[in-house]
Coordinates of C-alpha atoms in Angstrom, one line a residue:
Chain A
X1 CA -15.7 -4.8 -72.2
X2 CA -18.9 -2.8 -72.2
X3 CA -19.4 0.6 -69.4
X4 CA -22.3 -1.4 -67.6
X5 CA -19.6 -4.2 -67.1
X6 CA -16.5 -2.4 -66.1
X7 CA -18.7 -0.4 -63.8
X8 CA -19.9 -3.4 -61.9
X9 CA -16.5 -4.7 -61.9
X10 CA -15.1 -1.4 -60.3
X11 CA -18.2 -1.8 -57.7
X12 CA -17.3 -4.9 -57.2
X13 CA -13.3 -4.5 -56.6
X14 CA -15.0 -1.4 -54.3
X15 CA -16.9 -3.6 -52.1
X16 CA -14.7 -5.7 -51.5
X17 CA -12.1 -3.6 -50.4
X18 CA -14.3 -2.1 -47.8
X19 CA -15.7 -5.4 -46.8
X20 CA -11.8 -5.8 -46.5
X21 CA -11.1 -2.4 -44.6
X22 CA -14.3 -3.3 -41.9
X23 CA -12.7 -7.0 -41.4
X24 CA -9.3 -5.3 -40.7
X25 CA -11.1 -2.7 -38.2
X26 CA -12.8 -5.4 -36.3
X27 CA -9.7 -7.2 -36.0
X28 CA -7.4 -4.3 -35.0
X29 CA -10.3 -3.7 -32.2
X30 CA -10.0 -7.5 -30.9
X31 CA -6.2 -7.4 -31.5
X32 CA -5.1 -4.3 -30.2
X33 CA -7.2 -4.3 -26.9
X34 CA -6.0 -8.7 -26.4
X35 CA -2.2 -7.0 -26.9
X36 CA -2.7 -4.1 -24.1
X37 CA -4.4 -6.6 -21.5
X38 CA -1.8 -8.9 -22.5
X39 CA 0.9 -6.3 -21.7
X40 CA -1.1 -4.6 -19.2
X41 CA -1.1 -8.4 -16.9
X42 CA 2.4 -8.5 -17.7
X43 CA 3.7 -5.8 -16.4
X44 CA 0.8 -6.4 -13.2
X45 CA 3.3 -9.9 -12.8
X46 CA 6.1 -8.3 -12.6
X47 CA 5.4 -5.9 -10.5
X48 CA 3.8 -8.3 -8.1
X49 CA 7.0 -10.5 -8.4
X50 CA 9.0 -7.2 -7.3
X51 CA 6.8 -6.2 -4.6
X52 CA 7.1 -9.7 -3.2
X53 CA 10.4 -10.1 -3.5
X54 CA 10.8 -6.4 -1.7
X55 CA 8.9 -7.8 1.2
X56 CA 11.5 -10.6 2.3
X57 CA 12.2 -10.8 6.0
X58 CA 15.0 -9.8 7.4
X59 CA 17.4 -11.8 9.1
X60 CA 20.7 -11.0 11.3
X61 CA 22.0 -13.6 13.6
X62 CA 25.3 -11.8 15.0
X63 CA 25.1 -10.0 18.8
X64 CA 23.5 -7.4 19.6
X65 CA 24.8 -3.6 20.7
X66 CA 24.1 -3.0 23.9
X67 CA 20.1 -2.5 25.4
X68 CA 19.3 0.1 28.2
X69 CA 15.9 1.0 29.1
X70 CA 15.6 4.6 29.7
X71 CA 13.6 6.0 33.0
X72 CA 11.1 7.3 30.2
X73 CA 10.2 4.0 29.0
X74 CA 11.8 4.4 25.5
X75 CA 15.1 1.9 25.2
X76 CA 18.0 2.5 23.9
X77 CA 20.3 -0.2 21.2
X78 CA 23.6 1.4 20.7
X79 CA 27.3 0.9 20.6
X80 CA 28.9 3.2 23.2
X81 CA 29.9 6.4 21.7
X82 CA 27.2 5.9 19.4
X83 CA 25.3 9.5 19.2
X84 CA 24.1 9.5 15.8
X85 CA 22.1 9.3 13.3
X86 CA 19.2 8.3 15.8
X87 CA 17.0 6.1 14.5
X88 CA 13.5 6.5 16.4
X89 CA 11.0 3.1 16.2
X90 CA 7.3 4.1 17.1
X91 CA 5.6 0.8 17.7
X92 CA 2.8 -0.5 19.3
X93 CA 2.9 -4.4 20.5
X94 CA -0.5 -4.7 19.4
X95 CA -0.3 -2.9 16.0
X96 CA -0.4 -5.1 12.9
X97 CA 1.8 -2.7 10.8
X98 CA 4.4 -2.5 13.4
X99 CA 4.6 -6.3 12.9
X100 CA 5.5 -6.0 9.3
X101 CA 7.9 -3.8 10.4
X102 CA 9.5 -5.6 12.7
X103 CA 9.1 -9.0 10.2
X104 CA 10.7 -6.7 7.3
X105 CA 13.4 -4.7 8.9
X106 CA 14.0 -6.1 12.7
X107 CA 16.6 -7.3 11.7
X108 CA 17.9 -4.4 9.9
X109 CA 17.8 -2.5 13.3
X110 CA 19.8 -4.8 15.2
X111 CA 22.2 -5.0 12.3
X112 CA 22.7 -1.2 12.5
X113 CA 22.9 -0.5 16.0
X114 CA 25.9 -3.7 16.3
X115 CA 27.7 -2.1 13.8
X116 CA 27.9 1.3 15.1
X117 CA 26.2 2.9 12.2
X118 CA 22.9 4.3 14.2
X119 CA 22.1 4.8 18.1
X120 CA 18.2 2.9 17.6
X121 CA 15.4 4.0 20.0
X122 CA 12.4 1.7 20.7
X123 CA 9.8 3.7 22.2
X124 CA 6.9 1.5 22.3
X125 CA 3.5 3.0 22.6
X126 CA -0.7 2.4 22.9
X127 CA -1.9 4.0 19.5
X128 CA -5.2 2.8 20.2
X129 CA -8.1 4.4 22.4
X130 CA -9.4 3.1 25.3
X131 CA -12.8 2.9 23.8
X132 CA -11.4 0.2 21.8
X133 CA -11.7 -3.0 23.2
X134 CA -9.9 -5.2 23.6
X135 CA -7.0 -4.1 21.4
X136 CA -6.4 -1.4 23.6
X137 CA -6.1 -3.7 27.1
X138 CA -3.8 -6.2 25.2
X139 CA -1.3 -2.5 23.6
X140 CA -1.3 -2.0 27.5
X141 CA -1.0 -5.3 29.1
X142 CA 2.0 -6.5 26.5
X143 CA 3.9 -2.9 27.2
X144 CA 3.4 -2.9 30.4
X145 CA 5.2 -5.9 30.8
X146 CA 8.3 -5.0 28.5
X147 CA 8.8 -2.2 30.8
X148 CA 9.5 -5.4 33.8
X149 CA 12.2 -6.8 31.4
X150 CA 16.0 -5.4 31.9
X151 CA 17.7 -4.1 28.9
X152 CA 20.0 -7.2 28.5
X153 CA 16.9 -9.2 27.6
X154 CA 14.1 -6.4 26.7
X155 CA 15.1 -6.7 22.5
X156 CA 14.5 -10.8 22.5
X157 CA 11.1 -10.1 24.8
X158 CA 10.4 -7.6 22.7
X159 CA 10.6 -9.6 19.7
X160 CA 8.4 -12.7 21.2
X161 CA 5.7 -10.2 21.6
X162 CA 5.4 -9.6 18.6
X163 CA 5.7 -13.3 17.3
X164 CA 2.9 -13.7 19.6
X165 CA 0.7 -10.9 18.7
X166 CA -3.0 -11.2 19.3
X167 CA -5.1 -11.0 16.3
X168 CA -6.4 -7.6 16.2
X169 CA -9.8 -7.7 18.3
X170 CA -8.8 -11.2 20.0
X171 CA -8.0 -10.9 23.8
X172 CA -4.4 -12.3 24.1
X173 CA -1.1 -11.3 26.2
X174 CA -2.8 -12.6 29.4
X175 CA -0.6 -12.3 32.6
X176 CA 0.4 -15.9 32.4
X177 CA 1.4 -15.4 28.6
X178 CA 3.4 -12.2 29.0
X179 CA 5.5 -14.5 32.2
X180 CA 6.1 -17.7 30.1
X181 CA 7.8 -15.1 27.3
X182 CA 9.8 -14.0 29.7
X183 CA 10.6 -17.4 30.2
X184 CA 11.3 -18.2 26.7
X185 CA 14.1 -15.5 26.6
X186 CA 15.6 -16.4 30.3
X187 CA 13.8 -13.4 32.2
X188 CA 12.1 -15.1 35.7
X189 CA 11.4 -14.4 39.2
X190 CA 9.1 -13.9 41.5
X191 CA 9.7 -10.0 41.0
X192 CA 9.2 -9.8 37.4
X193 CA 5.9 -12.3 37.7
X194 CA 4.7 -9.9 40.4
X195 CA 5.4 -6.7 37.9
X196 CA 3.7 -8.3 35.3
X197 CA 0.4 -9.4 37.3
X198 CA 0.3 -6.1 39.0
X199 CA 0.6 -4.0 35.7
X200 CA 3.3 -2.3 37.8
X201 CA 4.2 0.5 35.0
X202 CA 0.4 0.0 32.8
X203 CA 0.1 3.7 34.0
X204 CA 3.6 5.0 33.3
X205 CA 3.4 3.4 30.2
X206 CA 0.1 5.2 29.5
X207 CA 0.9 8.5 30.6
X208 CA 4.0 8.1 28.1
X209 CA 2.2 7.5 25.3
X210 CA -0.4 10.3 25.9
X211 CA 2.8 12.2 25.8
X212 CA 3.7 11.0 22.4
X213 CA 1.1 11.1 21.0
X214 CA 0.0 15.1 22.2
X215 CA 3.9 15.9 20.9
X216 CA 2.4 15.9 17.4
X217 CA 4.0 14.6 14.5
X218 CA 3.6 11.2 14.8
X219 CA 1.1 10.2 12.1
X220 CA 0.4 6.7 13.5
X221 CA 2.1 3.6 14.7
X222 CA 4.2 2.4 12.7
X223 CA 6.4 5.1 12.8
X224 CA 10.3 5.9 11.9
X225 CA 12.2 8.5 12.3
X226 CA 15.9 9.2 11.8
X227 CA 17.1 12.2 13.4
X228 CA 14.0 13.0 13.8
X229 CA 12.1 13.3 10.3
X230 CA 9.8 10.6 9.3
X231 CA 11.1 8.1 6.6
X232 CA 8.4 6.9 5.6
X233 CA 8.0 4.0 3.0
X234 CA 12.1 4.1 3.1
X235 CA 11.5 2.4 6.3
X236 CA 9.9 -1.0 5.5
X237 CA 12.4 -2.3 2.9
X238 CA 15.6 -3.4 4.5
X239 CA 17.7 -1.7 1.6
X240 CA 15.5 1.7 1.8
X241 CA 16.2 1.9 5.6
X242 CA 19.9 1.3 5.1
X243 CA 20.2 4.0 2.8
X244 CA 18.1 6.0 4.9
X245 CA 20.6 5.8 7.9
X246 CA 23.3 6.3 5.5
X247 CA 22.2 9.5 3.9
X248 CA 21.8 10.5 7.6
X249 CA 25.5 10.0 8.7
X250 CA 26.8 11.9 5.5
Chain B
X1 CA -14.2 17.2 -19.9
X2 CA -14.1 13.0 -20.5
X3 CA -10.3 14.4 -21.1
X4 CA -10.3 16.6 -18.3
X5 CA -12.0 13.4 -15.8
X6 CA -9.2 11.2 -17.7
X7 CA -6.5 12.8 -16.6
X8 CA -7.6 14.2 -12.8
X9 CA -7.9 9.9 -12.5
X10 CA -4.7 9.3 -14.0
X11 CA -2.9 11.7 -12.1
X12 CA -4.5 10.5 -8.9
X13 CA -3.8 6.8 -9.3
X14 CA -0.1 7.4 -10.6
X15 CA 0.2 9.3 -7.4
X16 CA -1.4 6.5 -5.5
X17 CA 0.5 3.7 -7.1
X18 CA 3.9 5.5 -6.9
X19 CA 3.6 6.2 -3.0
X20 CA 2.5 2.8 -2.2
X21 CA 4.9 0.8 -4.6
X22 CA 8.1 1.3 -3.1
X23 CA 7.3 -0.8 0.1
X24 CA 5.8 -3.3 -0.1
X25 CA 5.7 -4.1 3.6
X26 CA 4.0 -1.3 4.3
X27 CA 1.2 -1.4 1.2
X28 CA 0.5 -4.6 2.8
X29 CA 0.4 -3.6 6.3
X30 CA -1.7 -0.7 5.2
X31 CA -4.4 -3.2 3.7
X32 CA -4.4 -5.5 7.1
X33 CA -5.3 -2.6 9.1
X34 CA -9.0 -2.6 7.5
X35 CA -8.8 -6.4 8.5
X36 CA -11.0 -7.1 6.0
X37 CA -9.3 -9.7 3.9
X38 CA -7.7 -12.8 5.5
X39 CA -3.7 -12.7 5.2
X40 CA -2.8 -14.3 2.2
X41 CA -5.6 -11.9 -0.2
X42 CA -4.2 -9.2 2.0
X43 CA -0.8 -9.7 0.6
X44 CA -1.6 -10.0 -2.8
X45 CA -3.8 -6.7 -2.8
X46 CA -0.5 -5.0 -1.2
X47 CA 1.5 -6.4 -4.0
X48 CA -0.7 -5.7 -6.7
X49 CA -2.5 -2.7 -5.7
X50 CA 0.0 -0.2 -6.2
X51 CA 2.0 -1.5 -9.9
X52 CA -2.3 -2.1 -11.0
X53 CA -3.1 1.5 -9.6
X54 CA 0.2 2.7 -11.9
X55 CA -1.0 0.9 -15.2
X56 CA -4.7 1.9 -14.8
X57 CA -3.3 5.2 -15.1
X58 CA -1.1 5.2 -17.6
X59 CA -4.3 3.5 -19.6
X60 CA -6.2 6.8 -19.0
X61 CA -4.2 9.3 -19.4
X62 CA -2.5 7.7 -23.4
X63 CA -6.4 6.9 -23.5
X64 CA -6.2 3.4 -24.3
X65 CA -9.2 1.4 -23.4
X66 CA -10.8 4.2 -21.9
X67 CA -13.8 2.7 -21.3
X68 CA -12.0 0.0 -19.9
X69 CA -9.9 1.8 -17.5
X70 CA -13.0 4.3 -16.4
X71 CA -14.9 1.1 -15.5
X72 CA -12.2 -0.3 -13.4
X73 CA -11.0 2.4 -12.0
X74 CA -14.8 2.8 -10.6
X75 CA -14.7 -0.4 -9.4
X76 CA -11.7 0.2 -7.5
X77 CA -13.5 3.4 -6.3
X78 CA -16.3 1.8 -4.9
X79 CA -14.1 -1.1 -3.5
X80 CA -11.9 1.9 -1.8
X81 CA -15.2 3.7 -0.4
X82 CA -16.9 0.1 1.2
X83 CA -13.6 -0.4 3.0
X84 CA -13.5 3.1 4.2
X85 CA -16.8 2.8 4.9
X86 CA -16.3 -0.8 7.2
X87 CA -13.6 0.6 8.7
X88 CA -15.1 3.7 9.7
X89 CA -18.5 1.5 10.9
X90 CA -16.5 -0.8 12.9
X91 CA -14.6 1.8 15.1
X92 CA -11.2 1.1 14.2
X93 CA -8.8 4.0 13.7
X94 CA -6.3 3.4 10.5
X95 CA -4.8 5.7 8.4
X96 CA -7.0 4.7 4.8
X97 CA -3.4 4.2 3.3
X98 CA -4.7 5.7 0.0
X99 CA -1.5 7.7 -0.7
X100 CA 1.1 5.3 0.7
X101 CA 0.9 5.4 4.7
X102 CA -1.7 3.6 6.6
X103 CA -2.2 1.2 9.1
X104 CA -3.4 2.3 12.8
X105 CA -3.5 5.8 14.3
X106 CA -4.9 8.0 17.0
X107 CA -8.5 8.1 17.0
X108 CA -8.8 11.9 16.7
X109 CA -7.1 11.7 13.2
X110 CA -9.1 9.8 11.2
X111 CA -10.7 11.0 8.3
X112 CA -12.9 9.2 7.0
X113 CA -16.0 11.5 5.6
X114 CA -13.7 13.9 4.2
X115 CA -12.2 10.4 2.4
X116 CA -15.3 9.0 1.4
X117 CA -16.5 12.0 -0.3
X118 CA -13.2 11.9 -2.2
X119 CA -13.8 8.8 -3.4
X120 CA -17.2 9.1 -4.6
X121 CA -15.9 12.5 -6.4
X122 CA -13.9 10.0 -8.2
X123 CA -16.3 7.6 -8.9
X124 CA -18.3 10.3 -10.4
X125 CA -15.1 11.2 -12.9
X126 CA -14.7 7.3 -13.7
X127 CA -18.0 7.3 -14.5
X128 CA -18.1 9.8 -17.3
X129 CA -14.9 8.7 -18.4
X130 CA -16.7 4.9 -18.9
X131 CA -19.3 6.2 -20.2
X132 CA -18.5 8.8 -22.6
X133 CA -14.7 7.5 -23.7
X134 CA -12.5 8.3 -24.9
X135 CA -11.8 12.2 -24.7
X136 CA -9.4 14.2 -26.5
X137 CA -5.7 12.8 -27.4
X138 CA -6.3 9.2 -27.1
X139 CA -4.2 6.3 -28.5
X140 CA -8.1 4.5 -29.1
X141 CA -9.1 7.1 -31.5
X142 CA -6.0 6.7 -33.5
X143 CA -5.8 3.3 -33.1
X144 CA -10.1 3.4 -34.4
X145 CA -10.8 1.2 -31.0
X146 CA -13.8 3.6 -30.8
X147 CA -16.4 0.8 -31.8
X148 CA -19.2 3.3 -32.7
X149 CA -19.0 5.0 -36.1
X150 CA -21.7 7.4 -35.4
X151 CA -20.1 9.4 -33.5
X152 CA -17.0 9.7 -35.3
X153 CA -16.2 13.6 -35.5
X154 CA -13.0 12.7 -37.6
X155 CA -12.2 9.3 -36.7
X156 CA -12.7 8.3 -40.3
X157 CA -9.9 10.3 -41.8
X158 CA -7.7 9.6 -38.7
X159 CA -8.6 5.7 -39.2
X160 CA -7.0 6.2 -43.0
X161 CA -3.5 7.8 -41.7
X162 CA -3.6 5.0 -39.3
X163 CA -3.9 2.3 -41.7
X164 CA -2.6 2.8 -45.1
X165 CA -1.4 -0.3 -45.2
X166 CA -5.3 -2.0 -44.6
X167 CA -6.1 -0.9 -48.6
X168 CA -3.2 -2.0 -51.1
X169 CA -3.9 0.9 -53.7
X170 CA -4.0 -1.5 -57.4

């Protein structure tokens, strides 16, 4: 074979083996970046899946403890005897979030206050400002009326206000509303329609907020504590707020 | 400093992601409060925000499609700033929910400014990060994901150690 030949053939071989090397780059860059999104929506799935099937709601059919509402407005779900760990529910009737809450872990409450294993404090509150209307009226209006309900019945009122919460911005808990709830969970009377058309406690109820709210440490509604400390996220999965209350009572 | 932007982002989303992805409820809750979206895209934000927010930054900071990430993760700045912004314009008091938390509170702590400025800070980072990737210690230099051989500093050598096997010695 003569030089000139086995030169070209060794430019030849060389060539092609970085026509070869370029063909492998480009495909490592289409690959490698199809594998990552590949992985990348994967591992987006299953976290969704997760998160969705962290977010189921909560269900308890057995009794309930027993309901008092305090002279302060705040009421009081507890076995007697039961001191601690308190379990503290911030809430607003009006307030998106504390619908969730109720949707996620309502249940989760009940559960724990009937079996003796917390002494649960509702203490409903207006969040909002009076400059926003009409969310602020309807906080008001729907609180306002809990406060007319007597502890045996206030948790089942309590919970059709929220299944009937006003879209945010919407007007909503009207007078007549608020009375046929009552009538939906057995509360009637000409005393308790009379307390709710008169907004007999809107003012307490307002005063008590403006109360919570100045005490500080209440980042927004909703809000729960345990023994007073904020749980945070814990709070809105059924299993974090068990183990909440049980890391409480050790 | 594309490094240094990679991993301030990185760090900040991980944060974000891991505070929010824990309860679900509440990510959700915290993304009604803007009521922006109606309640189904609501949801799937809340589900998918925090476990996206997570893997976005894990992307930056093994430096894996940086430009990638850096784009997105601006995207989700500017998405984070209009909804800020809305909220802020429409007079509704929420907590922005950016670190887990959110959904409504008093009027007199809201903080939206100081968040929006934030925000755009970020935007800036993701920015330089999309345009200048990848940065120092990234899995696309090794991997020669850069695209551009101009700028290769040593990507060429690196590219060899990566892939012996591409040229079958005779």
């Amino acid at each position: 074979m003569s030089k000139t030949a086995r030169t070209s053939a060794r430019e030849k071989v060389r060539a092609e083996r970085e026509r070869e090397q370029r063909r492998a780059k480009r495909q490592r860059q289409i690959v490698v970046p199809l594998v990552v999104l590949v992985v990348v929506a994967a591992v987006v799935g299953i976290g969704f899946y997760m998160a969705r099937k962290g977010n189921e709601t909560g269900t308890y059919a057995g009794g309930l403890a027993p309901v008092t509402v305090q002279p302060d407005g705040s009421v009081v779900m507890a076995k007697p005897g039961v001191e601690k760990p308190v379990v503290e529910i911030y809430e607003d009737f009006q307030c998106p979030g504390c619908k969730e809450l109720e949707r996620v872990n309502g249940a989760t409450f009940k559960q724990l206050a009937a079996e003796g294993k917390a002494k649960v404090v509702y203490r409903p509150l207006t969040i909002f400002d009076p400059s926003q209307k009409p969310i602020y009226e309807v906080s008001v209006r729907g609180a306002a009326a809990a406060r007319c309900v007597p502890g045996d019945k206030w948790v089942q009122y309590h919970d059709k206000l929220y299944e009937n919460q006003p879209v945010e911005g919407k007007q909503g808990f009207t007078p007549d509303e608020l009375i046929e709830y009552g009538k939906q969970v057995g509360v009637t009377g000409a005393e308790f329609e009379g307390c709710v058309r008169n907004q007999t406690h809107a003012q307490a109820h307002i005063k008590a907020s403006d109360e919570l709210k100045k005490s500080g440490g209440l980042q927004g509604t909703p809000t729960v504590k345990i023994n007073g400390q904020d749980v945070g996220n814990q709070a809105f999965t059924a299993d974090g707020l068990k183990k909440a209350v049980a890391d409480a009572t050790k | 400093m594309t490094t240094a932007a990679r991993l301030g982002l990185a760090a900040v989303l991980l944060i974000a992601g891991w505070d929010k992805i824990g309860a679900p409820a509440r990510s959700v809750m915290a993304v009604e409060a803007y009521q922006l979206l109606p309640k189904g895209a609501a949801e799937i934000v809340g589900y998918g925000l925090p476990i996206f927010e997570i893997v976005i930054g894990v992307l930056l900071i093994v430096g894996l499609l940086t430009r990638l990430a850096g784009i997105v993760t601006g995207l989700l700045m500017v998405a984070f700033i209009i909804g800020v912004a809305s909220a802020w314009a429409r007079g509704l008091s929420i907590d922005c929910g950016c670190f887990g938390g959110g959904g409504q509170i008093d009027p007199s702590q809201t903080q939206y400014p100081q968040t929006i400025l934030r925000d755009v800070a970020f935007l800036a980072m993701a920015a330089w990060v999309a345009v200048k990737p990848p940065g120092k210690l990234a899995l696309d230099t090794v991997l020669g994901l850069g695209g551009r051989s101009d700028d290769d500093r040593d990507d060429t050598s690196d590219d060899d150690h990566a892939a012996p096997d591409a040229d079958p010695k005779e």
